[in-house]
PDB file of N, CA and C in Angstrom:
ATOM      1  N   UNK A   1       0.804  -1.340   0.225  1.00 98.00           N
ATOM      2  CA  UNK A   1      -0.274  -0.145   0.382  1.00 98.00           C
ATOM      3  C   UNK A   1       0.669   1.403  -0.598  1.00 98.00           C
ATOM      4  N   UNK A   2       0.159   2.508  -0.891  1.00 98.00           N
ATOM      5  CA  UNK A   2       0.947   3.071  -0.613  1.00 98.00           C
ATOM      6  C   UNK A   2       0.851   4.020   0.819  1.00 98.00           C
ATOM      7  N   UNK A   3       1.931   5.782   1.743  1.00 98.00           N
ATOM      8  CA  UNK A   3       1.629   5.929   2.675  1.00 98.00           C
ATOM      9  C   UNK A   3       2.541   6.836   2.616  1.00 98.00           C
ATOM     10  N   UNK A   4       2.211   8.237   2.587  1.00 99.00           N
ATOM     11  CA  UNK A   4       2.212   9.618   2.839  1.00 99.00           C
ATOM     12  C   UNK A   4       2.743   9.855   3.778  1.00 99.00           C
ATOM     13  N   UNK A   5       4.046  10.264   3.213  1.00 98.00           N
ATOM     14  CA  UNK A   5       5.265  10.308   4.502  1.00 98.00           C
ATOM     15  C   UNK A   5       4.972  11.891   4.781  1.00 98.00           C
ATOM     16  N   UNK A   6       4.890  13.044   5.690  1.00 98.00           N
ATOM     17  CA  UNK A   6       4.785  14.698   5.877  1.00 98.00           C
ATOM     18  C   UNK A   6       5.120  14.671   6.863  1.00 98.00           C
ATOM     19  N   UNK A   7       6.641  15.419   6.970  1.00 98.00           N
ATOM     20  CA  UNK A   7       7.633  15.818   7.806  1.00 98.00           C
ATOM     21  C   UNK A   7       7.375  17.458   8.566  1.00 98.00           C
ATOM     22  N   UNK A   8       7.867  18.566   8.901  1.00 98.00           N
ATOM     23  CA  UNK A   8       7.723  19.463   9.312  1.00 98.00           C
ATOM     24  C   UNK A   8       9.365  20.115   9.888  1.00 98.00           C
ATOM     25  N   UNK A   9       9.579  20.688   9.522  1.00 98.00           N
ATOM     26  CA  UNK A   9      11.098  21.160   9.449  1.00 98.00           C
ATOM     27  C   UNK A   9      10.961  22.209  10.340  1.00 98.00           C
ATOM     28  N   UNK A  10      11.809  22.473  12.206  1.00 98.00           N
ATOM     29  CA  UNK A  10      12.586  23.315  12.441  1.00 98.00           C
ATOM     30  C   UNK A  10      13.073  24.259  11.522  1.00 98.00           C
ATOM     31  N   UNK A  11      12.304  24.617  12.623  1.00 96.00           N
ATOM     32  CA  UNK A  11      12.812  26.791  12.568  1.00 96.00           C
ATOM     33  C   UNK A  11      14.869  26.631  11.718  1.00 96.00           C
ATOM     34  N   UNK A  12      14.519  27.272  11.258  1.00 95.00           N
ATOM     35  CA  UNK A  12      16.120  27.254  10.727  1.00 95.00           C
ATOM     36  C   UNK A  12      16.605  25.903  10.811  1.00 95.00           C
ATOM     37  N   UNK A  13      16.882  25.476   9.775  1.00 96.00           N
ATOM     38  CA  UNK A  13      16.823  23.974   9.714  1.00 96.00           C
ATOM     39  C   UNK A  13      18.393  23.595   7.753  1.00 96.00           C
ATOM     40  N   UNK A  14      18.136  25.190   8.111  1.00 97.00           N
ATOM     41  CA  UNK A  14      18.929  24.756   6.531  1.00 97.00           C
ATOM     42  C   UNK A  14      19.853  24.370   6.711  1.00 97.00           C
ATOM     43  N   UNK A  15      20.812  24.922   7.702  1.00 97.00           N
ATOM     44  CA  UNK A  15      22.013  23.835   7.540  1.00 97.00           C
ATOM     45  C   UNK A  15      22.258  22.430   7.812  1.00 97.00           C
ATOM     46  N   UNK A  16      21.461  22.202   8.712  1.00 98.00           N
ATOM     47  CA  UNK A  16      21.679  20.936   8.890  1.00 98.00           C
ATOM     48  C   UNK A  16      19.908  19.920   7.180  1.00 98.00           C
ATOM     49  N   UNK A  17      19.685  20.386   7.541  1.00 97.00           N
ATOM     50  CA  UNK A  17      19.277  19.604   5.739  1.00 97.00           C
ATOM     51  C   UNK A  17      20.105  19.738   4.905  1.00 97.00           C
ATOM     52  N   UNK A  18      21.062  20.810   4.655  1.00 97.00           N
ATOM     53  CA  UNK A  18      21.970  20.372   4.058  1.00 97.00           C
ATOM     54  C   UNK A  18      22.647  19.441   4.513  1.00 97.00           C
ATOM     55  N   UNK A  19      23.547  19.206   5.453  1.00 98.00           N
ATOM     56  CA  UNK A  19      24.503  18.355   6.311  1.00 98.00           C
ATOM     57  C   UNK A  19      23.993  16.630   5.240  1.00 98.00           C
ATOM     58  N   UNK A  20      22.519  16.171   6.617  1.00 98.00           N
ATOM     59  CA  UNK A  20      22.274  15.359   5.689  1.00 98.00           C
ATOM     60  C   UNK A  20      21.170  14.664   4.697  1.00 98.00           C
ATOM     61  N   UNK A  21      21.136  15.725   3.664  1.00 98.00           N
ATOM     62  CA  UNK A  21      21.247  15.465   3.033  1.00 98.00           C
ATOM     63  C   UNK A  21      21.277  14.240   1.535  1.00 98.00           C
ATOM     64  N   UNK A  22      22.449  14.357   1.335  1.00 98.00           N
ATOM     65  CA  UNK A  22      23.035  13.444   0.355  1.00 98.00           C
ATOM     66  C   UNK A  22      22.865  11.977   1.152  1.00 98.00           C
ATOM     67  N   UNK A  23      23.207  11.475   2.709  1.00 98.00           N
ATOM     68  CA  UNK A  23      22.364   9.979   3.467  1.00 98.00           C
ATOM     69  C   UNK A  23      20.465  10.001   2.495  1.00 98.00           C
ATOM     70  N   UNK A  24      19.752  11.123   3.492  1.00 98.00           N
ATOM     71  CA  UNK A  24      18.589  10.972   3.123  1.00 98.00           C
ATOM     72  C   UNK A  24      17.896  11.265   1.227  1.00 98.00           C
ATOM     73  N   UNK A  25      19.298  11.568   0.547  1.00 98.00           N
ATOM     74  CA  UNK A  25      18.340  11.296  -1.365  1.00 98.00           C
ATOM     75  C   UNK A  25      18.964   9.909  -1.377  1.00 98.00           C
ATOM     76  N   UNK A  26      20.251   9.565  -1.161  1.00 98.00           N
ATOM     77  CA  UNK A  26      19.991   7.572  -1.481  1.00 98.00           C
ATOM     78  C   UNK A  26      19.506   6.961  -0.068  1.00 98.00           C
ATOM     79  N   UNK A  27      19.194   7.265   0.712  1.00 98.00           N
ATOM     80  CA  UNK A  27      17.392   5.599   1.163  1.00 98.00           C
ATOM     81  C   UNK A  27      16.134   6.902  -0.027  1.00 98.00           C
ATOM     82  N   UNK A  28      16.520   7.039  -1.065  1.00 98.00           N
ATOM     83  CA  UNK A  28      15.255   7.590  -1.583  1.00 98.00           C
ATOM     84  C   UNK A  28      15.460   7.109  -2.754  1.00 98.00           C
ATOM     85  N   UNK A  29      16.838   7.263  -3.398  1.00 98.00           N
ATOM     86  CA  UNK A  29      17.409   6.289  -4.282  1.00 98.00           C
ATOM     87  C   UNK A  29      16.751   4.975  -4.240  1.00 98.00           C
ATOM     88  N   UNK A  30      16.909   4.366  -2.924  1.00 98.00           N
ATOM     89  CA  UNK A  30      16.441   2.845  -2.559  1.00 98.00           C
ATOM     90  C   UNK A  30      15.580   2.790  -2.627  1.00 98.00           C
ATOM     91  N   UNK A  31      14.126   3.060  -2.512  1.00 98.00           N
ATOM     92  CA  UNK A  31      12.990   2.862  -2.842  1.00 98.00           C
ATOM     93  C   UNK A  31      12.541   4.035  -4.117  1.00 98.00           C
ATOM     94  N   UNK A  32      13.588   4.315  -5.161  1.00 98.00           N
ATOM     95  CA  UNK A  32      13.324   4.408  -5.997  1.00 98.00           C
ATOM     96  C   UNK A  32      13.386   3.218  -6.892  1.00 98.00           C
ATOM     97  N   UNK A  33      14.481   2.512  -6.665  1.00 98.00           N
ATOM     98  CA  UNK A  33      15.623   1.789  -7.255  1.00 98.00           C
ATOM     99  C   UNK A  33      14.521   0.233  -7.766  1.00 98.00           C
ATOM    100  N   UNK A  34      14.571  -0.416  -6.648  1.00 98.00           N
ATOM    101  CA  UNK A  34      12.754  -0.678  -5.782  1.00 98.00           C
ATOM    102  C   UNK A  34      11.586  -0.396  -6.418  1.00 98.00           C
ATOM    103  N   UNK A  35      11.612   0.106  -7.467  1.00 98.00           N
ATOM    104  CA  UNK A  35      10.353   0.640  -7.512  1.00 98.00           C
ATOM    105  C   UNK A  35       8.747   1.692  -7.122  1.00 98.00           C
ATOM    106  N   UNK A  36       9.077   1.116  -5.366  1.00 98.00           N
ATOM    107  CA  UNK A  36       8.340   1.745  -4.267  1.00 98.00           C
ATOM    108  C   UNK A  36       8.253   3.422  -3.683  1.00 98.00           C
ATOM    109  N   UNK A  37       9.132   3.535  -4.917  1.00 98.00           N
ATOM    110  CA  UNK A  37       8.972   5.757  -4.265  1.00 98.00           C
ATOM    111  C   UNK A  37       7.725   6.168  -5.748  1.00 98.00           C
ATOM    112  N   UNK A  38       6.810   6.980  -5.068  1.00 98.00           N
ATOM    113  CA  UNK A  38       5.976   7.516  -6.392  1.00 98.00           C
ATOM    114  C   UNK A  38       6.253   9.318  -6.392  1.00 98.00           C
ATOM    115  N   UNK A  39       7.085  10.112  -5.298  1.00 98.00           N
ATOM    116  CA  UNK A  39       7.114  10.982  -5.047  1.00 98.00           C
ATOM    117  C   UNK A  39       8.250  10.824  -4.037  1.00 98.00           C
ATOM    118  N   UNK A  40       8.098  12.217  -4.198  1.00 98.00           N
ATOM    119  CA  UNK A  40       8.795  12.916  -2.571  1.00 98.00           C
ATOM    120  C   UNK A  40       9.451  15.126  -3.002  1.00 98.00           C
ATOM    121  N   UNK A  41       9.516  14.697  -2.240  1.00 98.00           N
ATOM    122  CA  UNK A  41      10.550  16.161  -2.548  1.00 98.00           C
ATOM    123  C   UNK A  41      10.357  17.134  -1.284  1.00 98.00           C
ATOM    124  N   UNK A  42      10.767  18.348  -1.211  1.00 98.00           N
ATOM    125  CA  UNK A  42      10.886  19.399  -0.145  1.00 98.00           C
ATOM    126  C   UNK A  42       9.253  20.975  -0.502  1.00 98.00           C
ATOM    127  N   UNK A  43       9.129  20.864   0.394  1.00 98.00           N
ATOM    128  CA  UNK A  43       8.020  21.851   1.203  1.00 98.00           C
ATOM    129  C   UNK A  43       8.981  23.310   0.738  1.00 98.00           C
ATOM    130  N   UNK A  44       9.219  24.676  -0.255  1.00 97.00           N
ATOM    131  CA  UNK A  44      10.235  25.776   0.110  1.00 97.00           C
ATOM    132  C   UNK A  44       9.258  26.448   1.081  1.00 97.00           C
ATOM    133  N   UNK A  45       9.995  26.281   1.536  1.00 97.00           N
ATOM    134  CA  UNK A  45       9.767  28.143   2.585  1.00 97.00           C
ATOM    135  C   UNK A  45       9.456  29.509   2.537  1.00 97.00           C
ATOM    136  N   UNK A  46       9.063  29.274   1.223  1.00 97.00           N
ATOM    137  CA  UNK A  46       8.942  30.507   0.066  1.00 97.00           C
ATOM    138  C   UNK A  46       7.916  30.506  -0.920  1.00 97.00           C
ATOM    139  N   UNK A  47       7.136  30.929  -1.265  1.00 97.00           N
ATOM    140  CA  UNK A  47       6.342  30.536  -3.326  1.00 97.00           C
ATOM    141  C   UNK A  47       7.900  30.404  -3.975  1.00 97.00           C
ATOM    142  N   UNK A  48       8.836  30.068  -3.897  1.00 96.00           N
ATOM    143  CA  UNK A  48       9.758  29.842  -5.328  1.00 96.00           C
ATOM    144  C   UNK A  48      10.409  28.543  -5.362  1.00 96.00           C
ATOM    145  N   UNK A  49      10.611  28.042  -6.695  1.00 94.00           N
ATOM    146  CA  UNK A  49      11.023  26.957  -6.617  1.00 94.00           C
ATOM    147  C   UNK A  49      12.471  26.333  -6.072  1.00 94.00           C
ATOM    148  N   UNK A  50      13.819  27.720  -5.290  1.00 95.00           N
ATOM    149  CA  UNK A  50      15.050  27.943  -5.134  1.00 95.00           C
ATOM    150  C   UNK A  50      14.624  28.785  -3.831  1.00 95.00           C
ATOM    151  N   UNK A  51      14.375  28.809  -3.434  1.00 97.00           N
ATOM    152  CA  UNK A  51      14.148  28.970  -1.948  1.00 97.00           C
ATOM    153  C   UNK A  51      15.119  29.880  -1.546  1.00 97.00           C
ATOM    154  N   UNK A  52      16.343  29.810  -1.551  1.00 96.00           N
ATOM    155  CA  UNK A  52      17.906  30.229  -1.498  1.00 96.00           C
ATOM    156  C   UNK A  52      18.046  29.912  -0.087  1.00 96.00           C
ATOM    157  N   UNK A  53      18.318  31.324   1.208  1.00 95.00           N
ATOM    158  CA  UNK A  53      18.106  30.862   2.812  1.00 95.00           C
ATOM    159  C   UNK A  53      16.989  31.074   3.276  1.00 95.00           C
ATOM    160  N   UNK A  54      15.202  31.223   2.797  1.00 96.00           N
ATOM    161  CA  UNK A  54      14.523  30.560   3.382  1.00 96.00           C
ATOM    162  C   UNK A  54      14.955  29.792   3.464  1.00 96.00           C
ATOM    163  N   UNK A  55      15.055  28.675   2.727  1.00 96.00           N
ATOM    164  CA  UNK A  55      15.197  27.340   3.501  1.00 96.00           C
ATOM    165  C   UNK A  55      13.435  26.603   3.161  1.00 96.00           C
ATOM    166  N   UNK A  56      13.691  25.249   3.057  1.00 97.00           N
ATOM    167  CA  UNK A  56      12.055  24.473   3.623  1.00 97.00           C
ATOM    168  C   UNK A  56      11.657  24.581   4.372  1.00 97.00           C
ATOM    169  N   UNK A  57      10.395  24.062   4.670  1.00 98.00           N
ATOM    170  CA  UNK A  57       8.957  24.028   5.844  1.00 98.00           C
ATOM    171  C   UNK A  57       9.166  22.800   5.976  1.00 98.00           C
ATOM    172  N   UNK A  58       9.562  22.163   5.054  1.00 98.00           N
ATOM    173  CA  UNK A  58       8.896  20.656   5.696  1.00 98.00           C
ATOM    174  C   UNK A  58       9.238  19.625   3.749  1.00 98.00           C
ATOM    175  N   UNK A  59       8.682  18.087   3.841  1.00 98.00           N
ATOM    176  CA  UNK A  59       9.396  17.670   3.480  1.00 98.00           C
ATOM    177  C   UNK A  59       7.989  15.990   2.756  1.00 98.00           C
ATOM    178  N   UNK A  60       7.708  15.817   2.209  1.00 98.00           N
ATOM    179  CA  UNK A  60       6.317  14.743   1.566  1.00 98.00           C
ATOM    180  C   UNK A  60       7.129  13.376   0.963  1.00 98.00           C
ATOM    181  N   UNK A  61       7.289  12.804   0.793  1.00 98.00           N
ATOM    182  CA  UNK A  61       7.499  11.405   0.124  1.00 98.00           C
ATOM    183  C   UNK A  61       6.232  10.109   0.128  1.00 98.00           C
ATOM    184  N   UNK A  62       6.492  10.029  -0.673  1.00 98.00           N
ATOM    185  CA  UNK A  62       5.077   8.772  -0.854  1.00 98.00           C
ATOM    186  C   UNK A  62       5.487   8.172  -1.638  1.00 98.00           C
ATOM    187  N   UNK A  63       5.532   6.332  -1.066  1.00 98.00           N
ATOM    188  CA  UNK A  63       6.085   5.688  -1.590  1.00 98.00           C
ATOM    189  C   UNK A  63       5.715   3.992  -0.595  1.00 98.00           C
ATOM    190  N   UNK A  64       5.315   2.920  -1.694  1.00 98.00           N
ATOM    191  CA  UNK A  64       4.403   2.229  -1.143  1.00 98.00           C
ATOM    192  C   UNK A  64       6.089   0.979   0.042  1.00 98.00           C
ATOM    193  N   UNK A  65       4.341   1.076   1.111  1.00 98.00           N
ATOM    194  CA  UNK A  65       5.719   0.143   1.823  1.00 98.00           C
ATOM    195  C   UNK A  65       4.506  -1.413   2.269  1.00 98.00           C
ATOM    196  N   UNK A  66       4.954  -3.029   2.925  1.00 98.00           N
ATOM    197  CA  UNK A  66       3.877  -3.608   3.452  1.00 98.00           C
ATOM    198  C   UNK A  66       3.175  -3.041   4.069  1.00 98.00           C
ATOM    199  N   UNK A  67       3.131  -2.486   5.308  1.00 98.00           N
ATOM    200  CA  UNK A  67       2.576  -1.517   6.533  1.00 98.00           C
ATOM    201  C   UNK A  67       2.420  -0.559   6.755  1.00 98.00           C
ATOM    202  N   UNK A  68       1.617   0.559   8.069  1.00 98.00           N
ATOM    203  CA  UNK A  68       1.866   1.598   8.509  1.00 98.00           C
ATOM    204  C   UNK A  68       3.194   1.659   9.116  1.00 98.00           C
ATOM    205  N   UNK A  69       3.342   1.194   9.618  1.00 98.00           N
ATOM    206  CA  UNK A  69       4.673   0.445  10.957  1.00 98.00           C
ATOM    207  C   UNK A  69       5.074   0.312   9.715  1.00 98.00           C
ATOM    208  N   UNK A  70       5.512  -0.611   8.701  1.00 98.00           N
ATOM    209  CA  UNK A  70       6.992  -0.160   7.919  1.00 98.00           C
ATOM    210  C   UNK A  70       7.254   1.100   8.116  1.00 98.00           C
ATOM    211  N   UNK A  71       6.222   2.371   6.729  1.00 98.00           N
ATOM    212  CA  UNK A  71       6.297   3.253   6.689  1.00 98.00           C
ATOM    213  C   UNK A  71       7.240   4.107   8.065  1.00 98.00           C
ATOM    214  N   UNK A  72       6.461   3.914   9.318  1.00 98.00           N
ATOM    215  CA  UNK A  72       6.366   4.258  10.427  1.00 98.00           C
ATOM    216  C   UNK A  72       8.111   4.087  10.603  1.00 98.00           C
ATOM    217  N   UNK A  73       9.126   3.047  10.537  1.00 98.00           N
ATOM    218  CA  UNK A  73       9.772   3.236  10.706  1.00 98.00           C
ATOM    219  C   UNK A  73      11.073   3.090   9.643  1.00 98.00           C
ATOM    220  N   UNK A  74      10.831   2.953   8.817  1.00 98.00           N
ATOM    221  CA  UNK A  74      11.362   4.179   7.627  1.00 98.00           C
ATOM    222  C   UNK A  74      11.358   5.480   7.626  1.00 98.00           C
ATOM    223  N   UNK A  75      10.465   6.332   8.086  1.00 98.00           N
ATOM    224  CA  UNK A  75      10.506   7.660   8.056  1.00 98.00           C
ATOM    225  C   UNK A  75      11.221   7.976   9.527  1.00 98.00           C
ATOM    226  N   UNK A  76      11.556   6.655  10.868  1.00 98.00           N
ATOM    227  CA  UNK A  76      11.784   7.425  11.781  1.00 98.00           C
ATOM    228  C   UNK A  76      13.493   7.622  11.336  1.00 98.00           C
ATOM    229  N   UNK A  77      14.117   6.214  10.833  1.00 98.00           N
ATOM    230  CA  UNK A  77      15.218   6.044  10.557  1.00 98.00           C
ATOM    231  C   UNK A  77      15.873   7.177   8.918  1.00 98.00           C
ATOM    232  N   UNK A  78      15.135   7.941   9.075  1.00 98.00           N
ATOM    233  CA  UNK A  78      15.664   9.045   7.912  1.00 98.00           C
ATOM    234  C   UNK A  78      16.612   9.405   8.565  1.00 98.00           C
ATOM    235  N   UNK A  79      17.245   9.806   7.538  1.00 98.00           N
ATOM    236  CA  UNK A  79      18.560  11.339   8.451  1.00 98.00           C
ATOM    237  C   UNK A  79      18.237  12.161   9.017  1.00 98.00           C
ATOM    238  N   UNK A  80      17.484  12.362   8.413  1.00 98.00           N
ATOM    239  CA  UNK A  80      16.948  14.351   8.606  1.00 98.00           C
ATOM    240  C   UNK A  80      15.721  14.200   9.764  1.00 98.00           C
ATOM    241  N   UNK A  81      15.658  12.961   9.950  1.00 98.00           N
ATOM    242  CA  UNK A  81      15.404  13.044  12.316  1.00 98.00           C
ATOM    243  C   UNK A  81      15.900  13.004  12.611  1.00 98.00           C
ATOM    244  N   UNK A  82      17.311  12.338  12.439  1.00 97.00           N
ATOM    245  CA  UNK A  82      18.701  12.168  13.148  1.00 97.00           C
ATOM    246  C   UNK A  82      19.792  13.412  12.910  1.00 97.00           C
ATOM    247  N   UNK A  83      19.544  14.754  12.438  1.00 98.00           N
ATOM    248  CA  UNK A  83      20.143  15.544  12.087  1.00 98.00           C
ATOM    249  C   UNK A  83      19.199  16.557  12.009  1.00 98.00           C
ATOM    250  N   UNK A  84      18.232  16.766  13.312  1.00 98.00           N
ATOM    251  CA  UNK A  84      16.966  17.299  13.469  1.00 98.00           C
ATOM    252  C   UNK A  84      16.806  18.420  13.145  1.00 98.00           C
ATOM    253  N   UNK A  85      17.038  17.788  11.840  1.00 98.00           N
ATOM    254  CA  UNK A  85      15.728  19.292  11.149  1.00 98.00           C
ATOM    255  C   UNK A  85      14.097  18.389  11.460  1.00 98.00           C
ATOM    256  N   UNK A  86      13.518  17.292  11.419  1.00 98.00           N
ATOM    257  CA  UNK A  86      12.051  17.665  11.140  1.00 98.00           C
ATOM    258  C   UNK A  86      11.585  17.589  12.901  1.00 98.00           C
ATOM    259  N   UNK A  87      10.654  18.157  12.462  1.00 98.00           N
ATOM    260  CA  UNK A  87       9.918  18.585  14.439  1.00 98.00           C
ATOM    261  C   UNK A  87       9.349  17.709  14.345  1.00 98.00           C
ATOM    262  N   UNK A  88       8.688  17.886  12.831  1.00 98.00           N
ATOM    263  CA  UNK A  88       6.889  15.767  13.131  1.00 98.00           C
ATOM    264  C   UNK A  88       7.285  16.045  12.306  1.00 98.00           C
ATOM    265  N   UNK A  89       7.323  14.511  12.368  1.00 98.00           N
ATOM    266  CA  UNK A  89       6.411  13.269  11.277  1.00 98.00           C
ATOM    267  C   UNK A  89       4.927  13.082  11.152  1.00 98.00           C
ATOM    268  N   UNK A  90       5.127  12.671  10.152  1.00 98.00           N
ATOM    269  CA  UNK A  90       3.250  11.936  10.442  1.00 98.00           C
ATOM    270  C   UNK A  90       3.487  11.541   9.343  1.00 98.00           C
ATOM    271  N   UNK A  91       3.366  10.006   9.521  1.00 98.00           N
ATOM    272  CA  UNK A  91       2.635   8.819   8.521  1.00 98.00           C
ATOM    273  C   UNK A  91       1.778   8.786   8.222  1.00 98.00           C
ATOM    274  N   UNK A  92       0.600   8.657   7.324  1.00 98.00           N
ATOM    275  CA  UNK A  92      -0.804   8.288   6.770  1.00 98.00           C
ATOM    276  C   UNK A  92      -0.374   7.612   5.611  1.00 98.00           C
ATOM    277  N   UNK A  93      -2.116   5.840   5.061  1.00 98.00           N
ATOM    278  CA  UNK A  93      -2.180   5.735   4.420  1.00 98.00           C
ATOM    279  C   UNK A  93      -2.389   6.206   3.663  1.00 98.00           C
ATOM    280  N   UNK A  94      -2.441   6.783   2.207  1.00 98.00           N
ATOM    281  CA  UNK A  94      -1.934   6.933   0.890  1.00 98.00           C
ATOM    282  C   UNK A  94      -3.172   6.579  -0.096  1.00 98.00           C
ATOM    283  N   UNK A  95      -3.772   7.187  -0.748  1.00 98.00           N
ATOM    284  CA  UNK A  95      -5.451   6.066  -2.498  1.00 98.00           C
ATOM    285  C   UNK A  95      -5.091   6.922  -3.776  1.00 98.00           C
ATOM    286  N   UNK A  96      -4.270   6.727  -4.233  1.00 96.00           N
ATOM    287  CA  UNK A  96      -3.505   7.437  -5.317  1.00 96.00           C
ATOM    288  C   UNK A  96      -5.396   7.377  -6.199  1.00 96.00           C
ATOM    289  N   UNK A  97      -5.094   8.529  -6.650  1.00 97.00           N
ATOM    290  CA  UNK A  97      -6.513   8.728  -7.606  1.00 97.00           C
ATOM    291  C   UNK A  97      -6.332   8.437  -9.007  1.00 97.00           C
ATOM    292  N   UNK A  98      -5.227  10.215  -9.241  1.00 94.00           N
ATOM    293  CA  UNK A  98      -5.285  10.129 -10.502  1.00 94.00           C
ATOM    294  C   UNK A  98      -3.241  11.619 -10.900  1.00 94.00           C
ATOM    295  N   UNK A  99      -2.781  10.921 -11.115  1.00 90.00           N
ATOM    296  CA  UNK A  99      -2.792  10.585 -11.954  1.00 90.00           C
ATOM    297  C   UNK A  99      -2.206   9.058 -12.853  1.00 90.00           C
TER     298      UNK A  99
END
């Protein structure tokens, strides 16, 4: 089943985010290689695809996992969690309708 992982960043987390980004992206690449990643990306803190020093307010990952517990475990192991980027992470079942 698909699950949405919705994360909210702590304030002023851009430096922490940039430091943990390579490890974070490596995990997403693994999901992609396994054919389980539907989409992933950050939420810019301002209305721009390149927010610069404003940074990001959070992230969204939609991917396939065996269960809600497996999705939560994957989310909890994210390098952004260990680096203190995320203030909150929610994991919810997701039904894709379109496209």
